[in-house]
PDB file of C-alpha atoms in Angstrom:
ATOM      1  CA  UNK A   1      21.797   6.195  -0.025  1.00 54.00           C
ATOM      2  CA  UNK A   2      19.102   8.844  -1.179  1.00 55.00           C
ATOM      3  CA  UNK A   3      16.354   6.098  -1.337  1.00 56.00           C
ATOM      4  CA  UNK A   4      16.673   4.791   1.776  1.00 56.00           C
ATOM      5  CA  UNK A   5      17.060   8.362   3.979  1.00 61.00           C
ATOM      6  CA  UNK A   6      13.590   9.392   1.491  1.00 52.00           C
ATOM      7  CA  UNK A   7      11.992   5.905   2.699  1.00 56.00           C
ATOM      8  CA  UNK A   8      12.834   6.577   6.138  1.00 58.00           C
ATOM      9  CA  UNK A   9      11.489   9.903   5.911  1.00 52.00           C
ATOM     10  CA  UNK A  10       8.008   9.000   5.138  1.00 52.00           C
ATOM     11  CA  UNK A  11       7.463   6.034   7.387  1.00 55.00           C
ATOM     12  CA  UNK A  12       8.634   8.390  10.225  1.00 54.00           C
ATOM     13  CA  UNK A  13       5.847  11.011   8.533  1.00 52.00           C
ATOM     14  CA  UNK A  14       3.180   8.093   8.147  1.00 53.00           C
ATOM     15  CA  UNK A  15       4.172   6.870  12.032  1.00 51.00           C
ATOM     16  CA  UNK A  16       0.819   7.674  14.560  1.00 51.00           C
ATOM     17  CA  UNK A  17       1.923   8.776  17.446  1.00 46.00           C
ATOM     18  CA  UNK A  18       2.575   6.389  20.390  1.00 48.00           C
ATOM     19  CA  UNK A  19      -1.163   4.393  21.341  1.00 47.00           C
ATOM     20  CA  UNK A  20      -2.044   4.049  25.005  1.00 48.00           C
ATOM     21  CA  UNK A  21      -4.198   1.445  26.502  1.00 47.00           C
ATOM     22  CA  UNK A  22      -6.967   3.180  28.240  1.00 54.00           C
ATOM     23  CA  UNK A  23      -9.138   0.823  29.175  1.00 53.00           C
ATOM     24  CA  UNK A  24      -8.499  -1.110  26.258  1.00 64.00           C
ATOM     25  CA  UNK A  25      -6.378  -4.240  25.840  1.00 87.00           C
ATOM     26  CA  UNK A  26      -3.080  -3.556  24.698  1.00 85.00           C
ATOM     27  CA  UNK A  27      -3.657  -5.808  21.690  1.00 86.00           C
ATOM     28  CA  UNK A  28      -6.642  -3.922  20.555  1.00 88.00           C
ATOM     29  CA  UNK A  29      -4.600  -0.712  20.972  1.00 90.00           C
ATOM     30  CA  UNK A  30      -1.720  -2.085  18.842  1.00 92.00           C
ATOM     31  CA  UNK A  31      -3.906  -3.195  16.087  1.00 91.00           C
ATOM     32  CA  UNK A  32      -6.029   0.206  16.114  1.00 94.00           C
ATOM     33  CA  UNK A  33      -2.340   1.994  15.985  1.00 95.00           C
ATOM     34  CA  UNK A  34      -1.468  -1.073  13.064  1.00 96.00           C
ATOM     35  CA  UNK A  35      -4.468  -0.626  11.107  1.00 97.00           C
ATOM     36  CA  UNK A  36      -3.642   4.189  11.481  1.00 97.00           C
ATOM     37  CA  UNK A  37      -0.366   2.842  10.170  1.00 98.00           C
ATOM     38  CA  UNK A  38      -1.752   0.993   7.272  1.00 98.00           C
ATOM     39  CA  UNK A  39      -4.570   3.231   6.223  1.00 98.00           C
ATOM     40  CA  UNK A  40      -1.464   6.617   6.019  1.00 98.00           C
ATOM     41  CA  UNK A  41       0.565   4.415   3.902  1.00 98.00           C
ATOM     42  CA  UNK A  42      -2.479   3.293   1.510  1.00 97.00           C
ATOM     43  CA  UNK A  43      -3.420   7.126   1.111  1.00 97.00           C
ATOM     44  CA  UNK A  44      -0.355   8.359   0.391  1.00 96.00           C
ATOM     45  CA  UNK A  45       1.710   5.025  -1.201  1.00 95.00           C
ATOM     46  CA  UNK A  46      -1.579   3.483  -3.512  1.00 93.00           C
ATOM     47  CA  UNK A  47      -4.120   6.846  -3.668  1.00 94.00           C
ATOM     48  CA  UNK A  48      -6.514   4.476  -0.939  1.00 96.00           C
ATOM     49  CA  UNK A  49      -9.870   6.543  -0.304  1.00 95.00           C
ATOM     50  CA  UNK A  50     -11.760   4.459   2.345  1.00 96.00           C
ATOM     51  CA  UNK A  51     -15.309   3.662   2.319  1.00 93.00           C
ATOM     52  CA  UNK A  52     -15.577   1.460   5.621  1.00 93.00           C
ATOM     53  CA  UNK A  53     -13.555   0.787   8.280  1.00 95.00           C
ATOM     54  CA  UNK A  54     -13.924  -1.505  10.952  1.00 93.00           C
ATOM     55  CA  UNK A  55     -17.125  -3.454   9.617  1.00 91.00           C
ATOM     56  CA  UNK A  56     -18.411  -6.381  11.420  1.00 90.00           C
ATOM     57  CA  UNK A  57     -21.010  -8.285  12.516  1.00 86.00           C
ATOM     58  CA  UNK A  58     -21.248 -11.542  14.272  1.00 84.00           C
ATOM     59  CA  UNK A  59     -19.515 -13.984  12.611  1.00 83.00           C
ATOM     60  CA  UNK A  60     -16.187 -11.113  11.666  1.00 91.00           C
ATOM     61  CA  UNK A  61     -14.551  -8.230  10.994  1.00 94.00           C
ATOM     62  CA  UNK A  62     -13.236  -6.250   7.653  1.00 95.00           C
ATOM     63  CA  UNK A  63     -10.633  -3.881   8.495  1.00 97.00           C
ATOM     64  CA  UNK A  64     -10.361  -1.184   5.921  1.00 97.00           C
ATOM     65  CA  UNK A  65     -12.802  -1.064   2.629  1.00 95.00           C
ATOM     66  CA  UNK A  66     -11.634   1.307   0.221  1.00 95.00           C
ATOM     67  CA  UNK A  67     -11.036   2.311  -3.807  1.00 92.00           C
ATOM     68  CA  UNK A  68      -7.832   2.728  -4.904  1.00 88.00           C
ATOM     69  CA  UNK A  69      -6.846   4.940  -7.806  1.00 82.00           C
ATOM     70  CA  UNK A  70      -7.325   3.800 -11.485  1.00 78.00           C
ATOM     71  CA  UNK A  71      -9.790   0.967 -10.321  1.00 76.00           C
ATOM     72  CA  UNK A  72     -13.698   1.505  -9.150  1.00 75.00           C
ATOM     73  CA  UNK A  73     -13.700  -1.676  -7.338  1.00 86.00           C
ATOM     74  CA  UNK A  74     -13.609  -2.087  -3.938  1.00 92.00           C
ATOM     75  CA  UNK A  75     -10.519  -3.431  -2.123  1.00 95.00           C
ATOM     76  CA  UNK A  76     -10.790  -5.225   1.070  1.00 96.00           C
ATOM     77  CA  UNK A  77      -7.557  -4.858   3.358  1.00 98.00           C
ATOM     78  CA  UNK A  78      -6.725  -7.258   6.139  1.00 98.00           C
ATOM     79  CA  UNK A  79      -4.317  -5.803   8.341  1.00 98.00           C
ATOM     80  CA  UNK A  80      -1.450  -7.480  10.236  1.00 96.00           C
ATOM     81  CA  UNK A  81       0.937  -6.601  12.818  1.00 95.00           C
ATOM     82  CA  UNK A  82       3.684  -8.477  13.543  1.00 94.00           C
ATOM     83  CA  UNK A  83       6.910  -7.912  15.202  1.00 91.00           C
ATOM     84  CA  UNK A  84      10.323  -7.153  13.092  1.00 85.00           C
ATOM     85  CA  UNK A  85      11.547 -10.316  12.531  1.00 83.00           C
ATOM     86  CA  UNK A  86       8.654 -12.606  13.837  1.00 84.00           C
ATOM     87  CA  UNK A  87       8.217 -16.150  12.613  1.00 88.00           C
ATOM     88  CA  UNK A  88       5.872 -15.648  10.618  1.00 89.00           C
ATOM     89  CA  UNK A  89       5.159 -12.612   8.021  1.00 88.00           C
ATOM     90  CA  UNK A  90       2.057 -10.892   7.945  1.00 89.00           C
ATOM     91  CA  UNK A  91       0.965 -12.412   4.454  1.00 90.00           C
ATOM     92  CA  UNK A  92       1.455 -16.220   6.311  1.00 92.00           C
ATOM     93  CA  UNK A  93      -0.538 -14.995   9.207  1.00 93.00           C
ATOM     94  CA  UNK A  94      -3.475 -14.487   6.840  1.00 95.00           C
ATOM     95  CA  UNK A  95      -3.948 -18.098   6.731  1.00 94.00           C
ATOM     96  CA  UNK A  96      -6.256 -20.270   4.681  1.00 93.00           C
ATOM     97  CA  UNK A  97      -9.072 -19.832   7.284  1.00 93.00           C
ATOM     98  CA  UNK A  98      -9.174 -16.447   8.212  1.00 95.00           C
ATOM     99  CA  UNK A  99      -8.859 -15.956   3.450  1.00 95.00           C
ATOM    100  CA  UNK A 100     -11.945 -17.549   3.760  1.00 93.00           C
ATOM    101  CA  UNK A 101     -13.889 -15.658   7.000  1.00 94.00           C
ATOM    102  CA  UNK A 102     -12.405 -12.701   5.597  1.00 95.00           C
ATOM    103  CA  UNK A 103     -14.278 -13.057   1.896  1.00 94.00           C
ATOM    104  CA  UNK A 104     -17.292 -14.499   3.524  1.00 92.00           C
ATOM    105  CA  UNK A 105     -17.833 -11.681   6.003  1.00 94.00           C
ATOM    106  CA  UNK A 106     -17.058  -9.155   2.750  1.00 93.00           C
ATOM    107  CA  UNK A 107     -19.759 -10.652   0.779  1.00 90.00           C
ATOM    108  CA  UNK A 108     -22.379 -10.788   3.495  1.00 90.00           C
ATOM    109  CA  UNK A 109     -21.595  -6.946   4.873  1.00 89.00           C
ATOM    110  CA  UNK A 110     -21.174  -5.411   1.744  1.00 88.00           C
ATOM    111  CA  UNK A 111     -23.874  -6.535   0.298  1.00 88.00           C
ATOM    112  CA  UNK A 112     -26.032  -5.437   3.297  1.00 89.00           C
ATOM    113  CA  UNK A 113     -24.617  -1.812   2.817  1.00 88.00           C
ATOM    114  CA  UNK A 114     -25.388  -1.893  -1.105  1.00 88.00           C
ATOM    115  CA  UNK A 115     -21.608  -2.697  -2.320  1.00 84.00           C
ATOM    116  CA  UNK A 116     -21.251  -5.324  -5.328  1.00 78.00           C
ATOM    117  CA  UNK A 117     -18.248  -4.729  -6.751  1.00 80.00           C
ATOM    118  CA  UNK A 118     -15.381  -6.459  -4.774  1.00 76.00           C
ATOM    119  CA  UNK A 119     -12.088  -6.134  -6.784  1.00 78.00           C
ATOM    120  CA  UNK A 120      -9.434  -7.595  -4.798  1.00 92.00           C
ATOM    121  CA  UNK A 121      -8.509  -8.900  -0.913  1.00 96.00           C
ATOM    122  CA  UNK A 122      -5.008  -7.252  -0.167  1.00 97.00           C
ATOM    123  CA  UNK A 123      -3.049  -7.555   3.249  1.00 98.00           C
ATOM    124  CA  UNK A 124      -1.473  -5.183   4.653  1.00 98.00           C
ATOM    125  CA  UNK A 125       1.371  -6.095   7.243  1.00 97.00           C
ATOM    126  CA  UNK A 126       2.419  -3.616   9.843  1.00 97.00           C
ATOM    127  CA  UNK A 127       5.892  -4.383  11.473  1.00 96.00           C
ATOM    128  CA  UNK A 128       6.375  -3.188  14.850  1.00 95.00           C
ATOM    129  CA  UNK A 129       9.738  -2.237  17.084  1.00 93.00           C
ATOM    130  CA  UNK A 130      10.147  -3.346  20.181  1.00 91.00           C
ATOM    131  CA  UNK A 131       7.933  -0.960  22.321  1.00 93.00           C
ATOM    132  CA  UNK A 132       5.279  -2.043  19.894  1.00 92.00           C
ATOM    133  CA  UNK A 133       5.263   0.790  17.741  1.00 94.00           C
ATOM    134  CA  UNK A 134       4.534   0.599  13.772  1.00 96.00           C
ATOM    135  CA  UNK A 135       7.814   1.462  11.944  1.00 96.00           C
ATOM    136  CA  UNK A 136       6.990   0.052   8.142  1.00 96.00           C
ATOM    137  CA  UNK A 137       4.410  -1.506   6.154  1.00 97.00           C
ATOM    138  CA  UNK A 138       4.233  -3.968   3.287  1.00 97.00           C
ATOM    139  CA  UNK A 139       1.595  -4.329   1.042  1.00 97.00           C
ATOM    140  CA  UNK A 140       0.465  -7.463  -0.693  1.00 96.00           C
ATOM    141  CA  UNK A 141      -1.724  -6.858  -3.656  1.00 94.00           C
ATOM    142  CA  UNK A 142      -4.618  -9.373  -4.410  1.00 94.00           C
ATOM    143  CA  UNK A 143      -3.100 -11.567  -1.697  1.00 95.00           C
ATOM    144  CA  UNK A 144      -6.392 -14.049  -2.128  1.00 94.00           C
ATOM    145  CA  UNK A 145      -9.505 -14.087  -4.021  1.00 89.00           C
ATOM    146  CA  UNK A 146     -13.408 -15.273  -3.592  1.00 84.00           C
ATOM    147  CA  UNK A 147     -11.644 -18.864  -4.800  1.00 85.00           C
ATOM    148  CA  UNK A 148     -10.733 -19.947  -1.613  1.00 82.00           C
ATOM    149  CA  UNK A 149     -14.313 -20.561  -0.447  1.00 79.00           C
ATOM    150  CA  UNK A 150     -14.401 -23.482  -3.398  1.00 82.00           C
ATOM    151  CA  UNK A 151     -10.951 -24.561  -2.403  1.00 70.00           C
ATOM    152  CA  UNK A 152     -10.098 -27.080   0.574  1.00 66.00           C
ATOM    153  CA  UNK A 153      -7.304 -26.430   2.571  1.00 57.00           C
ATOM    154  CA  UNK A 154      -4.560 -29.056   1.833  1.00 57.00           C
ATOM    155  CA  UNK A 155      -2.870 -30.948   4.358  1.00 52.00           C
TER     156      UNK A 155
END
């Protein structure tokens, strides 16, 4: 019973505070308050230090760009919000397409800013309650690799 009133603890800690559209689209505000969520829970759960945030150009968009402690290489984090109990996780909503506009647009922008040392593509999925608030995250750790630009998705 410990464990779960400590888990519950934190995520109410790592919880931003309530995100209003001013504006803004409402999406845009949830995934700004998703991606607040995420970044807390990388600092604290995996020693995250981020390097970029929000980097795009034309063609996309890298949420968070970071190191993570113990490894020099840069992680690239894709961040999802979904609702509790959705149809599909955050890790399936990451789907073969956006694996591979995601590594493309990491290759071209980081190597525009000097950055050559990619490590891993992790997701990060933020669950939200009903009012569209993040309560928890889940991290999936090299969730896809530079491979799936060689690959073709199967029918």
């Amino acid at each position: 019973m410990f464990f779960f009133e400590l888990i519950g603890a934190l995520f109410r800690e790592l919880r931003p505070r309530k995100v209003e559209a001013r504006g803004r689209s409402r999406t845009r505000a949830v995934g700004d308050a998703a991606e607040e969520f995420a970044l807390a829970f990388l600092k604290k759960e995996k020693g995250f230090r981020l390097v970029e945030r929000g980097m795009m150009d034309e063609d996309g968009e890298l949420d968070l760009v970071g190191r993570v402690k113990g490894n020099e290489g840069l992680v690239v984090v894709e961040v999802r919000a979904r609702k509790e109990g959705g149809m599909l996780t955050p890790r399936e909503a990451v789907d073969f397409k956006k694996q591979q506009q995601v590594v493309k647009t990491a290759q071209r922008l980081l190597r525009r800013k000097g950055f050559y040392d990619v490590l891993r593509f992790d997701i990060v999925g933020v669950y939200l309650n009903d009012r569209d608030e993040p309560v928890r995250a889940e991290h999936f750790e090299d969730a896809f690799d530079r491979s799936v630009l060689k690959k073709r998705r199967r029918a």
